[in-house]
Amino acid sequence: MIDIKTIQCNLLGENCYIVSDETKECMIVDCGAVGEFEEQFIKDYIKEEGLTPKLHVLTHGHFDHVMGSKFIYETYGLQPVISDRDAELYKDYKRDASSMGYTADYDLPPIGRCVNDGDEVTFGSHTFKVIHTPGHSKGCVVYYCADEDVAFTGDTLFRCSIGRTDLPGGSMFQIIQSLRMLTQLPDATKVYPGHGESTTIGYELATNPYLDR
């Protein structure tokens, strides 16, 4: 059984997730924390729950999802896990931030591991499969745990919507193909997106105009 804590970060309302299980190990997903308040909130939660962070995984390389990587590295010694197709986007996050009107004035830590479709990441007693879902960016991935029927979809799939495809590396054709792959997951699969509320695959099939099976 896993516990999932959602922490909304930065001005874009990015969802950072802390995922833990009975071993008290945890995986941090997309830390976009900026500033002392957000960082302290994450540290307090991890300390109060007695957790040991083992992984920091990124669903993609856009600046609002990666800008807390420095904090995670300096606090817990974790280098981020990201798709090799978004490695350059991660490394160039300052320019990505600038293109959206934001200023990024610090360097991020080196990437710890690059993953591809079909790879796995593990913490505690749980394993998550990496599903490559390009369209919002070239290297978008979903982290899916079949045992728990849980998927962290980043900016590929939102509640009643999908990620934008007009940014560099985006593709409407590719994201539609990626969404069709995700609809093969069980209807009960709980979806935790990069922004907004959680949902399920079944709910999205019934309500999201971009999805069909």
Short mmCIF file of C-alpha atoms in Angstrom, two decimals:
data_model
loop_
_atom_site.label_atom_id
_atom_site.label_comp_id
_atom_site.label_asym_id
_atom_site.label_seq_id
_atom_site.Cartn_x
_atom_site.Cartn_y
_atom_site.Cartn_z
CA MET A 1 0.00 0.00 0.00
CA ILE A 2 1.35 3.41 -0.91
CA ASP A 3 0.66 6.85 0.48
CA ILE A 4 0.72 9.84 -1.87
CA LYS A 5 1.18 13.42 -0.69
CA THR A 6 0.50 16.17 -3.21
CA ILE A 7 2.35 19.47 -2.79
CA GLN A 8 1.51 22.28 -5.19
CA CYS A 9 4.62 24.22 -6.17
CA ASN A 10 5.66 27.45 -7.86
CA LEU A 11 3.57 30.01 -9.70
CA LEU A 12 2.39 27.47 -12.28
CA GLY A 13 0.75 25.27 -9.65
CA GLU A 14 2.91 22.25 -10.46
CA ASN A 15 2.18 19.06 -8.53
CA CYS A 16 5.09 17.55 -6.65
CA TYR A 17 4.31 14.12 -5.20
CA ILE A 18 5.90 12.26 -2.31
CA VAL A 19 5.11 8.56 -2.66
CA SER A 20 5.87 6.25 0.27
CA ASP A 21 5.09 2.74 1.43
CA GLU A 22 5.24 0.58 4.56
CA THR A 23 9.06 0.48 4.43
CA LYS A 24 9.11 4.24 5.02
CA GLU A 25 11.14 4.71 1.87
CA CYS A 26 9.78 7.26 -0.58
CA MET A 27 10.01 8.48 -4.15
CA ILE A 28 9.70 12.17 -4.98
CA VAL A 29 8.03 12.94 -8.31
CA ASP A 30 8.65 16.25 -10.12
CA CYS A 31 9.90 18.55 -7.41
CA GLY A 32 9.20 22.05 -8.67
CA ALA A 33 9.60 23.67 -5.26
CA VAL A 34 10.81 27.26 -5.24
CA GLY A 35 11.67 29.25 -2.15
CA GLU A 36 12.01 28.53 1.55
CA PHE A 37 8.30 28.02 2.27
CA GLU A 38 7.77 25.26 -0.30
CA GLU A 39 11.08 23.58 0.50
CA GLN A 40 10.38 23.62 4.25
CA PHE A 41 6.92 22.15 3.71
CA ILE A 42 8.45 19.19 1.88
CA LYS A 43 11.17 18.73 4.50
CA ASP A 44 8.65 18.90 7.35
CA TYR A 45 6.37 16.30 5.75
CA ILE A 46 9.23 13.88 5.13
CA LYS A 47 10.55 14.34 8.67
CA GLU A 48 7.15 14.06 10.37
CA GLU A 49 6.35 10.85 8.47
CA GLY A 50 9.78 9.40 9.19
CA LEU A 51 10.51 8.87 5.49
CA THR A 52 13.77 8.14 3.71
CA PRO A 53 13.86 9.57 0.17
CA LYS A 54 15.34 7.08 -2.30
CA LEU A 55 14.43 8.51 -5.72
CA HIS A 56 13.66 11.79 -7.41
CA VAL A 57 11.97 11.04 -10.73
CA LEU A 58 10.95 13.56 -13.38
CA THR A 59 8.10 13.07 -15.83
CA HIS A 60 9.72 15.54 -18.24
CA GLY A 61 12.21 18.37 -18.42
CA HIS A 62 10.16 21.58 -18.39
CA PHE A 63 11.43 24.10 -15.87
CA ASP A 64 8.38 24.13 -13.59
CA HIS A 65 8.81 20.39 -12.94
CA VAL A 66 12.57 20.38 -12.37
CA MET A 67 13.46 23.59 -10.57
CA GLY A 68 13.36 21.90 -7.15
CA SER A 69 16.04 19.40 -8.20
CA LYS A 70 18.79 21.50 -6.61
CA PHE A 71 16.95 21.52 -3.28
CA ILE A 72 16.35 17.75 -3.39
CA TYR A 73 20.00 17.10 -4.25
CA GLU A 74 21.38 19.36 -1.54
CA THR A 75 18.96 18.06 1.10
CA TYR A 76 18.80 14.34 0.31
CA GLY A 77 21.69 13.71 -2.08
CA LEU A 78 19.40 12.51 -4.89
CA GLN A 79 20.21 13.23 -8.51
CA PRO A 80 17.13 13.24 -10.77
CA VAL A 81 15.92 10.40 -12.99
CA ILE A 82 14.66 11.58 -16.39
CA SER A 83 14.13 10.32 -19.93
CA ASP A 84 17.24 10.56 -22.07
CA ARG A 85 15.12 12.40 -24.67
CA ASP A 86 14.56 15.28 -22.23
CA ALA A 87 18.08 15.39 -20.81
CA GLU A 88 19.05 18.44 -22.87
CA LEU A 89 15.82 20.23 -21.92
CA TYR A 90 16.64 19.65 -18.25
CA LYS A 91 20.18 20.92 -18.67
CA ASP A 92 18.91 24.03 -20.48
CA TYR A 93 16.18 24.81 -17.96
CA LYS A 94 17.27 28.43 -17.52
CA ARG A 95 16.48 29.18 -21.16
CA ASP A 96 13.23 27.23 -20.89
CA ALA A 97 12.24 29.33 -17.87
CA SER A 98 13.23 32.55 -19.63
CA SER A 99 11.10 31.68 -22.65
CA MET A 100 8.07 31.55 -20.34
CA GLY A 101 8.90 34.85 -18.62
CA TYR A 102 10.54 33.41 -15.50
CA THR A 103 14.04 33.95 -14.15
CA ALA A 104 16.12 30.97 -13.03
CA ASP A 105 19.36 32.01 -11.34
CA TYR A 106 20.87 28.75 -10.09
CA ASP A 107 22.29 25.61 -11.63
CA LEU A 108 20.66 22.19 -11.33
CA PRO A 109 22.53 19.03 -10.28
CA PRO A 110 23.74 16.51 -12.85
CA ILE A 111 21.27 13.87 -13.99
CA GLY A 112 21.64 10.67 -12.00
CA ARG A 113 20.01 8.25 -14.44
CA CYS A 114 18.38 8.41 -17.85
CA VAL A 115 15.45 6.06 -18.48
CA ASN A 116 13.70 4.74 -21.56
CA ASP A 117 10.38 3.10 -22.31
CA GLY A 118 10.02 -0.17 -20.40
CA ASP A 119 12.61 0.63 -17.74
CA GLU A 120 11.72 0.36 -14.06
CA VAL A 121 12.38 2.41 -10.95
CA THR A 122 12.06 0.94 -7.48
CA PHE A 123 11.81 2.15 -3.90
CA GLY A 124 10.76 0.21 -0.82
CA SER A 125 8.58 -2.72 -1.91
CA HIS A 126 7.21 -1.02 -5.03
CA THR A 127 8.26 -0.93 -8.67
CA PHE A 128 7.10 1.60 -11.26
CA LYS A 129 7.33 0.99 -14.99
CA VAL A 130 8.44 3.80 -17.29
CA ILE A 131 6.08 4.46 -20.22
CA HIS A 132 7.38 6.85 -22.87
CA THR A 133 4.58 9.31 -23.76
CA PRO A 134 5.94 11.96 -26.14
CA GLY A 135 3.81 14.84 -27.31
CA HIS A 136 4.07 17.52 -24.64
CA SER A 137 7.83 17.16 -24.89
CA LYS A 138 10.03 14.63 -26.64
CA GLY A 139 10.88 12.82 -23.43
CA CYS A 140 7.65 12.82 -21.43
CA VAL A 141 7.23 9.63 -19.42
CA VAL A 142 4.59 8.15 -17.15
CA TYR A 143 5.51 6.17 -14.05
CA TYR A 144 3.01 3.33 -13.60
CA CYS A 145 2.68 0.83 -10.75
CA ALA A 146 0.48 -2.13 -11.75
CA ASP A 147 0.28 -3.46 -8.18
CA GLU A 148 -1.28 -0.22 -6.99
CA ASP A 149 -3.00 0.83 -10.25
CA VAL A 150 -1.40 4.27 -10.02
CA ALA A 151 0.09 6.42 -12.78
CA PHE A 152 2.00 9.69 -12.52
CA THR A 153 1.31 11.26 -15.91
CA GLY A 154 3.11 14.61 -15.73
CA ASP A 155 1.77 16.96 -18.41
CA THR A 156 0.62 14.24 -20.79
CA LEU A 157 -2.83 13.66 -19.26
CA PHE A 158 -4.81 15.99 -17.00
CA ARG A 159 -8.28 15.72 -15.58
CA CYS A 160 -10.54 16.45 -18.61
CA SER A 161 -7.62 17.81 -20.60
CA ILE A 162 -4.13 17.13 -21.94
CA GLY A 163 -0.78 18.88 -22.04
CA ARG A 164 -0.12 21.60 -24.59
CA THR A 165 1.73 20.62 -27.74
CA ASP A 166 2.79 24.02 -29.07
CA LEU A 167 6.07 24.17 -27.14
CA PRO A 168 9.40 23.13 -28.72
CA GLY A 169 9.45 19.35 -29.06
CA GLY A 170 5.68 19.09 -28.78
CA SER A 171 3.49 17.17 -31.20
CA MET A 172 -0.28 16.73 -31.31
CA PHE A 173 0.12 13.55 -33.35
CA GLN A 174 2.49 12.05 -30.80
CA ILE A 175 0.44 12.99 -27.76
CA ILE A 176 -2.69 11.40 -29.26
CA GLN A 177 -0.68 8.21 -29.82
CA SER A 178 0.58 8.41 -26.24
CA LEU A 179 -2.93 8.87 -24.89
CA ARG A 180 -4.10 5.81 -26.80
CA MET A 181 -1.40 3.81 -25.02
CA LEU A 182 -2.54 5.11 -21.65
CA THR A 183 -6.15 4.09 -22.34
CA GLN A 184 -4.94 0.48 -22.34
CA LEU A 185 -4.39 0.79 -18.61
CA PRO A 186 -7.27 -0.44 -16.40
CA ASP A 187 -10.20 1.94 -15.99
CA ALA A 188 -9.59 2.00 -12.24
CA THR A 189 -6.05 3.32 -12.65
CA LYS A 190 -5.66 6.45 -10.53
CA VAL A 191 -4.02 9.25 -12.48
CA TYR A 192 -1.88 11.85 -10.75
CA PRO A 193 -1.14 14.64 -13.24
CA GLY A 194 1.49 17.37 -13.27
CA HIS A 195 -1.15 20.05 -12.64
CA GLY A 196 -4.67 19.98 -11.25
CA GLU A 197 -6.73 17.27 -9.61
CA SER A 198 -6.26 13.53 -9.74
CA THR A 199 -8.57 11.41 -11.88
CA THR A 200 -8.87 7.90 -13.29
CA ILE A 201 -8.44 6.37 -16.73
CA GLY A 202 -12.11 5.36 -16.73
CA TYR A 203 -13.28 8.89 -15.91
CA GLU A 204 -11.10 10.35 -18.64
CA LEU A 205 -12.40 7.88 -21.21
CA ALA A 206 -15.93 8.99 -20.34
CA THR A 207 -15.31 12.74 -20.24
CA ASN A 208 -12.04 13.72 -21.94
CA PRO A 209 -12.59 14.57 -25.64
CA TYR A 210 -8.99 13.63 -26.50
CA LEU A 211 -9.30 10.03 -25.34
CA ASP A 212 -10.82 6.95 -26.92
CA ARG A 213 -10.11 3.25 -26.79
#
